[in-house]
PDB file of N, CA and C in Angstrom:
ATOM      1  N   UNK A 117      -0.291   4.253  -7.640  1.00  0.00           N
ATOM      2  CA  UNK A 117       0.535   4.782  -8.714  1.00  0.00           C
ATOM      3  C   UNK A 117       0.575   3.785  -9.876  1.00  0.00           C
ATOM      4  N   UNK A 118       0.757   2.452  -9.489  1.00  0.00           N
ATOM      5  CA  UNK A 118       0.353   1.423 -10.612  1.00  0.00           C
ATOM      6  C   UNK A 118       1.823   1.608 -11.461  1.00  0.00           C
ATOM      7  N   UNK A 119       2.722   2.103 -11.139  1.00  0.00           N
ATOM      8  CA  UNK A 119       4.164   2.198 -11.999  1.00  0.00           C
ATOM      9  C   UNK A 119       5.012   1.517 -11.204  1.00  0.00           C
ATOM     10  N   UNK A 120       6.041   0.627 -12.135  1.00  0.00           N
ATOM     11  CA  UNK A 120       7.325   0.017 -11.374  1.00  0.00           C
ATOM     12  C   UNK A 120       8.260   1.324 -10.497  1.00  0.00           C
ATOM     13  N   UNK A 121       8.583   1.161  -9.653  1.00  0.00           N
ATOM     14  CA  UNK A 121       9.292   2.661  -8.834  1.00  0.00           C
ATOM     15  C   UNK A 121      10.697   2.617  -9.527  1.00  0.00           C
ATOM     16  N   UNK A 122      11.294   1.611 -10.407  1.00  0.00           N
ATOM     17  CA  UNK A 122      12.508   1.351 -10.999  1.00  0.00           C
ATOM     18  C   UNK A 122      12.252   2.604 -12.056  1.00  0.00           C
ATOM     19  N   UNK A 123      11.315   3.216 -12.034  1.00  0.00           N
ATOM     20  CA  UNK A 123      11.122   3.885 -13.253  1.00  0.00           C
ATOM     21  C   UNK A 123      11.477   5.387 -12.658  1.00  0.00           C
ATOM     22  N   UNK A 124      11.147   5.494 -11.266  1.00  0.00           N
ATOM     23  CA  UNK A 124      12.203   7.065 -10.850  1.00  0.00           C
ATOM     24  C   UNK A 124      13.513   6.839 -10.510  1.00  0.00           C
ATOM     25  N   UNK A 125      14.302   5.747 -10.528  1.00  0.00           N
ATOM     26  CA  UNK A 125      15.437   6.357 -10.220  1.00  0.00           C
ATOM     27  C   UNK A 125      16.298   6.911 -11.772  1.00  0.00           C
ATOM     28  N   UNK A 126      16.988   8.121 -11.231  1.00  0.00           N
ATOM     29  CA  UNK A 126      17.959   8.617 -11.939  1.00  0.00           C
ATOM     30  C   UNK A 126      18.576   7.773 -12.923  1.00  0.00           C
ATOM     31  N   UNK A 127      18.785   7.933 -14.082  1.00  0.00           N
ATOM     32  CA  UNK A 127      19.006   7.208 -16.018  1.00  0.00           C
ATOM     33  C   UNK A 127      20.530   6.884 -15.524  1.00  0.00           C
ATOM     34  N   UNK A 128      21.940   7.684 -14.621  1.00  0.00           N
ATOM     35  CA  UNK A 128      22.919   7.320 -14.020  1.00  0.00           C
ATOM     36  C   UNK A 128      23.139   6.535 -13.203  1.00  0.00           C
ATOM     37  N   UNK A 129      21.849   6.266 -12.422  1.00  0.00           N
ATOM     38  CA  UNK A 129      22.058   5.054 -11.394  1.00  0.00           C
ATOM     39  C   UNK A 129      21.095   3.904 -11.827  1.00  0.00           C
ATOM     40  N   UNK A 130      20.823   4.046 -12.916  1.00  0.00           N
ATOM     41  CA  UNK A 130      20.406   2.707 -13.313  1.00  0.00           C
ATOM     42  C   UNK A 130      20.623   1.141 -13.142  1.00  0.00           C
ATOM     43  N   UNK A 131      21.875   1.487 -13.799  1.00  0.00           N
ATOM     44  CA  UNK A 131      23.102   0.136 -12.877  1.00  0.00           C
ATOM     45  C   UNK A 131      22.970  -0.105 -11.802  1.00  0.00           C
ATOM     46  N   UNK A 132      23.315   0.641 -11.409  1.00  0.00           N
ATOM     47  CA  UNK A 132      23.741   1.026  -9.747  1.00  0.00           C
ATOM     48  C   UNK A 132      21.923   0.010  -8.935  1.00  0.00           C
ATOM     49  N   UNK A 133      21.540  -0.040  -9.237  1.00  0.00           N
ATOM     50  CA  UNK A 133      20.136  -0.579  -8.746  1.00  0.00           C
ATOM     51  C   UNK A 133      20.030  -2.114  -9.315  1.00  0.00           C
ATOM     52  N   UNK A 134      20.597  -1.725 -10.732  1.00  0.00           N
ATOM     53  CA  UNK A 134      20.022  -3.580 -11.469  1.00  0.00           C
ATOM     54  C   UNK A 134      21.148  -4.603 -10.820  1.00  0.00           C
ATOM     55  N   UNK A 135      22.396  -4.067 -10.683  1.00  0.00           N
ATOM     56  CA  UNK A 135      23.572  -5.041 -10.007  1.00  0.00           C
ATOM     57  C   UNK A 135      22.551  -5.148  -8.307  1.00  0.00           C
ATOM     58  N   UNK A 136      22.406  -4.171  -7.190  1.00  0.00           N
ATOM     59  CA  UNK A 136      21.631  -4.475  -6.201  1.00  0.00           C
ATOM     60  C   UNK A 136      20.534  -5.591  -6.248  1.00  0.00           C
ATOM     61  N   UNK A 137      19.725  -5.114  -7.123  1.00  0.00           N
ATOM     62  CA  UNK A 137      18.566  -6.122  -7.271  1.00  0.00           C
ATOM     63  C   UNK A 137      19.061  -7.900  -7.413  1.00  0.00           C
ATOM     64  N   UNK A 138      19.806  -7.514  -8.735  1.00  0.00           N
ATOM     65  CA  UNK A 138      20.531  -8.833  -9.479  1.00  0.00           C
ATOM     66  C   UNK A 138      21.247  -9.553  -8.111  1.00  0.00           C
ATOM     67  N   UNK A 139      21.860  -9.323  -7.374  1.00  0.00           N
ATOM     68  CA  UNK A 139      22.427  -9.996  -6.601  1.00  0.00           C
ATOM     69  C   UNK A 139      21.822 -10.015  -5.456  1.00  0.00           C
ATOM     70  N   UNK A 140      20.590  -9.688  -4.758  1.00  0.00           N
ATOM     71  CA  UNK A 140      19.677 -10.420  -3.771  1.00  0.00           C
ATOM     72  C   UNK A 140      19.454 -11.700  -4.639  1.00  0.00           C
ATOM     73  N   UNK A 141      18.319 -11.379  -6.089  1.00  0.00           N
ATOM     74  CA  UNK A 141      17.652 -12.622  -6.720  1.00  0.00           C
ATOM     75  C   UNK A 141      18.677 -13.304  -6.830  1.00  0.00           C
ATOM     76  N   UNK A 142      20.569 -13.829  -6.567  1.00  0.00           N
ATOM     77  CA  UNK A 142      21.322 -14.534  -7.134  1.00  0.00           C
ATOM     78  C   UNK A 142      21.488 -15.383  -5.236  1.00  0.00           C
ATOM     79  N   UNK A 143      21.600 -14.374  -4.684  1.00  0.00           N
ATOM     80  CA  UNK A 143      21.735 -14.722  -3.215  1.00  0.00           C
ATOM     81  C   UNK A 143      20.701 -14.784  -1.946  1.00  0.00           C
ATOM     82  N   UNK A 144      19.933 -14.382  -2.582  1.00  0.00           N
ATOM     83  CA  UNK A 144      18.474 -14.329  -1.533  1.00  0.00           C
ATOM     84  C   UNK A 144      18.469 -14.160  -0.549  1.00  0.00           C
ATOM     85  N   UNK A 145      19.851 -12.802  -0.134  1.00  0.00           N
ATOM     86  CA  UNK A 145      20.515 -12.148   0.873  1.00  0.00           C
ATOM     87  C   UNK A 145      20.135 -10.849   0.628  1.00  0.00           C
ATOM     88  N   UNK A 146      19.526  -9.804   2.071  1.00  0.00           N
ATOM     89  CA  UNK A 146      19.110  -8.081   1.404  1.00  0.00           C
ATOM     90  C   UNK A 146      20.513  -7.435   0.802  1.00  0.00           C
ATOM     91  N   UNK A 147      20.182  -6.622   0.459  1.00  0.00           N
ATOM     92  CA  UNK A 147      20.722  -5.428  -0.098  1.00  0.00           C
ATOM     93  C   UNK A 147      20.723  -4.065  -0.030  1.00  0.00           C
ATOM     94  N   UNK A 148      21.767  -3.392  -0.169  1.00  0.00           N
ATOM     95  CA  UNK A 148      21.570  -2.069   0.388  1.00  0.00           C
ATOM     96  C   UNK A 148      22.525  -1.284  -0.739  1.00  0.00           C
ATOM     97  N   UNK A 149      22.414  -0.398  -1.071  1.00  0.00           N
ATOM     98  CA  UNK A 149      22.549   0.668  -2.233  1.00  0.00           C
ATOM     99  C   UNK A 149      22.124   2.147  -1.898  1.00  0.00           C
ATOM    100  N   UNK A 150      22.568   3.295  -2.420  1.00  0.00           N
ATOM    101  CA  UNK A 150      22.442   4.444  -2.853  1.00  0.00           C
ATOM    102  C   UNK A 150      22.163   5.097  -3.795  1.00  0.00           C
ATOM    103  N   UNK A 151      20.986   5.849  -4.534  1.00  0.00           N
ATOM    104  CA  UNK A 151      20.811   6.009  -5.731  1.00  0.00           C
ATOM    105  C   UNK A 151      19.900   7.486  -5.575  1.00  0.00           C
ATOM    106  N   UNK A 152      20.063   8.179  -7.027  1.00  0.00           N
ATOM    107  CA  UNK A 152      19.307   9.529  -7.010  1.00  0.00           C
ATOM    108  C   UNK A 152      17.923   8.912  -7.829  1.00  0.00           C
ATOM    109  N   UNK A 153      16.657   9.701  -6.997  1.00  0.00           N
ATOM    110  CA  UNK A 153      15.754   9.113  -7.242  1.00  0.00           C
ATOM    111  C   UNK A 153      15.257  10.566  -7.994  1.00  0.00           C
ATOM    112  N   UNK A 154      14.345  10.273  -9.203  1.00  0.00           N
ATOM    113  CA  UNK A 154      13.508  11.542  -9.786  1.00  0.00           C
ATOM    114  C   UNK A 154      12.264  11.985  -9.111  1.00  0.00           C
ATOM    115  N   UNK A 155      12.067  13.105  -8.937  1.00  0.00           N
ATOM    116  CA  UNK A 155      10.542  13.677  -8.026  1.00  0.00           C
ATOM    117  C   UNK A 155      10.018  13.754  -9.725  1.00  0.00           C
ATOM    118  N   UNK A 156       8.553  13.914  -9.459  1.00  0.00           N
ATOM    119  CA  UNK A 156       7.634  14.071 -10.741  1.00  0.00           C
ATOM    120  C   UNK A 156       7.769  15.248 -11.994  1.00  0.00           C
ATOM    121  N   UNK A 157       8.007  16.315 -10.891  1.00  0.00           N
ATOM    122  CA  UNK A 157       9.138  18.010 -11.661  1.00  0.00           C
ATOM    123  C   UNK A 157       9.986  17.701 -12.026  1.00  0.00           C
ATOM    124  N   UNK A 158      10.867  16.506 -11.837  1.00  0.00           N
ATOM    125  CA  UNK A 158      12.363  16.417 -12.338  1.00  0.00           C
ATOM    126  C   UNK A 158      13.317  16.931 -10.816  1.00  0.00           C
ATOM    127  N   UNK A 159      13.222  17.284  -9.997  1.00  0.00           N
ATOM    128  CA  UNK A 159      14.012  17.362  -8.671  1.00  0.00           C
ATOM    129  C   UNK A 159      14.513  16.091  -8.495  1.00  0.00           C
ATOM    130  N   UNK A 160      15.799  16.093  -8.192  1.00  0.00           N
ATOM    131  CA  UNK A 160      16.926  14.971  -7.721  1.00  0.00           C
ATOM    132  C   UNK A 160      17.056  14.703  -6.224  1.00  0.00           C
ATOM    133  N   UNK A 161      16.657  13.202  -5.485  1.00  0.00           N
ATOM    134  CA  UNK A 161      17.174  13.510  -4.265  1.00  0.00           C
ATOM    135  C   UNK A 161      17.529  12.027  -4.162  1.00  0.00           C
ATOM    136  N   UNK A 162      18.855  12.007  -3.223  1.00  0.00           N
ATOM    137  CA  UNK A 162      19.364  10.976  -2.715  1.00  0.00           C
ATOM    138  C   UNK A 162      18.754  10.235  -1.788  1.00  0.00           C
ATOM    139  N   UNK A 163      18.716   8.598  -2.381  1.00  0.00           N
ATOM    140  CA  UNK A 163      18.396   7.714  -1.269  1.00  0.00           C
ATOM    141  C   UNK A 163      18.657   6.775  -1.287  1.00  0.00           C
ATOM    142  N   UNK A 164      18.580   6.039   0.453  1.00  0.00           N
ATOM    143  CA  UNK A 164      19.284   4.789   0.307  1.00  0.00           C
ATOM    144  C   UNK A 164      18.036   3.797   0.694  1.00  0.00           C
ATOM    145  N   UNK A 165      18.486   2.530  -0.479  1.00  0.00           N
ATOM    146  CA  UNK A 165      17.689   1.685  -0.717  1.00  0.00           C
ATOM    147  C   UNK A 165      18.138   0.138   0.108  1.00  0.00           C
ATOM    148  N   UNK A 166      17.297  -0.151   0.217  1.00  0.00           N
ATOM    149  CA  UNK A 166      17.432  -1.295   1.295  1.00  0.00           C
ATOM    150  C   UNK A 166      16.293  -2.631   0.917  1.00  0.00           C
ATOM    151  N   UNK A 167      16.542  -3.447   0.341  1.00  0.00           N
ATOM    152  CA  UNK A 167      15.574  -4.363  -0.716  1.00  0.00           C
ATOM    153  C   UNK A 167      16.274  -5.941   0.123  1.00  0.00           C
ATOM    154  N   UNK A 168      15.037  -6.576   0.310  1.00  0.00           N
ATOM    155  CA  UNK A 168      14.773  -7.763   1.101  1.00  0.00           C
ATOM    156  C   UNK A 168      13.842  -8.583   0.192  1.00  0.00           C
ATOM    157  N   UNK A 169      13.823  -9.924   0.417  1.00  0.00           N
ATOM    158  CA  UNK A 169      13.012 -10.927   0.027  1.00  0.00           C
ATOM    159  C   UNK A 169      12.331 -11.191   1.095  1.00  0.00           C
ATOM    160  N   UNK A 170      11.124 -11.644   0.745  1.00  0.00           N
ATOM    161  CA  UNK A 170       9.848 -11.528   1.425  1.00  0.00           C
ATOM    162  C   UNK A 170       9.124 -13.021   1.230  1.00  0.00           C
ATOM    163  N   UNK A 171       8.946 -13.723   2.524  1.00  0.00           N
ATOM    164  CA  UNK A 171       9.014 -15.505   2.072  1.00  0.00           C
ATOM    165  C   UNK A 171       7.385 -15.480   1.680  1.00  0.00           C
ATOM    166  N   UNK A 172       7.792 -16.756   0.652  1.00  0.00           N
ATOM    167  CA  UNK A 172       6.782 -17.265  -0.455  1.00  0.00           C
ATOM    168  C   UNK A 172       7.310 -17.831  -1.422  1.00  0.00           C
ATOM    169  N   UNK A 173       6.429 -17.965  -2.805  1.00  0.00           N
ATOM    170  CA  UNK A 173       7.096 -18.870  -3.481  1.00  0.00           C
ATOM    171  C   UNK A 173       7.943 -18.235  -4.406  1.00  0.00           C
ATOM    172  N   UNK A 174       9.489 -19.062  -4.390  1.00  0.00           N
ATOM    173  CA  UNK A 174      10.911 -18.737  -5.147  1.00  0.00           C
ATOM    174  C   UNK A 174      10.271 -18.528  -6.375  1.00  0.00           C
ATOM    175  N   UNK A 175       9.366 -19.018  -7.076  1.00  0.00           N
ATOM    176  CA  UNK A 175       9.489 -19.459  -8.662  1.00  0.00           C
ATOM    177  C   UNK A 175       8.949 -17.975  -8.704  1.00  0.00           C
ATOM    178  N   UNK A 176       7.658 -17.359  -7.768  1.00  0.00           N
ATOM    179  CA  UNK A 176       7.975 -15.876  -8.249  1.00  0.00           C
ATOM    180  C   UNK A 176       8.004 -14.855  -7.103  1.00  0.00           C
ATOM    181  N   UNK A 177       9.090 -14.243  -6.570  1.00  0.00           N
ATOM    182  CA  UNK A 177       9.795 -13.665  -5.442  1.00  0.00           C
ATOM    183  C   UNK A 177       9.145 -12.245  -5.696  1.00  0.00           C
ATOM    184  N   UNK A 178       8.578 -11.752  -4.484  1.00  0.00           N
ATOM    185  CA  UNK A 178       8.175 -10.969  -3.997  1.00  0.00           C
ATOM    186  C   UNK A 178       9.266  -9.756  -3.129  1.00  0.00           C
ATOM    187  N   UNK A 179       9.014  -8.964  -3.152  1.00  0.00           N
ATOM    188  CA  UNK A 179      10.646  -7.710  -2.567  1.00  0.00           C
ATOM    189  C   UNK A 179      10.082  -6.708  -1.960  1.00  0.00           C
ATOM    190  N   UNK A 180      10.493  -6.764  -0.394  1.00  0.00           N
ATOM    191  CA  UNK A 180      10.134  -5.321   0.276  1.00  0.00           C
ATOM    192  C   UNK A 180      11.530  -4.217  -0.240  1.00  0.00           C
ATOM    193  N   UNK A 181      11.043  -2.814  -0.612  1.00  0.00           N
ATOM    194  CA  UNK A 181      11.725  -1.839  -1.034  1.00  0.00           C
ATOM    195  C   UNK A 181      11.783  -0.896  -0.393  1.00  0.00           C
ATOM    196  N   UNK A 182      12.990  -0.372   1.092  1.00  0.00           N
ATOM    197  CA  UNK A 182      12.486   0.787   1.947  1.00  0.00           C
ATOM    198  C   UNK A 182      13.268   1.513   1.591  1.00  0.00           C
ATOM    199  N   UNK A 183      12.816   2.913   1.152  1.00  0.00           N
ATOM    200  CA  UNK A 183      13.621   3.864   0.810  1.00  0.00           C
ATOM    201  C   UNK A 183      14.081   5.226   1.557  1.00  0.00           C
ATOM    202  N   UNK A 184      15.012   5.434   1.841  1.00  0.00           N
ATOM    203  CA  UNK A 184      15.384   6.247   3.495  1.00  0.00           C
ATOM    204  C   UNK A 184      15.669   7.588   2.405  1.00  0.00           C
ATOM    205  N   UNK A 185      15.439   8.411   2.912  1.00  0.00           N
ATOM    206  CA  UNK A 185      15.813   9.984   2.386  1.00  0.00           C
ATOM    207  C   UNK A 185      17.262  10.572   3.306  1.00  0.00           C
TER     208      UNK A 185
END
């Protein structure tokens, strides 16, 4: 797909994802969140996101992203 996946979730849960993200990279502890994700038609579906750091180097951090339906 070659696209950041930050780019389907829902324009309302925007936040809702950058505070998640923002505070693993502050704590380098996972995270877990809820957010409406966009299908390619525009269909809305809920999911929960679950984002981990993945060891290597800090200066540029790597992130597993599992997304549960």
């Amino acid at each position: 797909v070659k696209q950041w996946w930050s780019r389907f979730i829902a324009k309302a849960d925007q936040d809702r994802y950058y505070l998640c993200h923002t505070q693993l990279l502050q704590n380098g502890q996972a995270q877990e969140c809820e957010l409406k994700v966009v299908h390619s038609e525009g269909a809305e579906l809920w999911v929960k996101v679950h984002i981990s750091p993945v060891e290597g180097d800090p200066a540029n951090p790597v992130l597993r992203v599992i997304l549960i339906d």
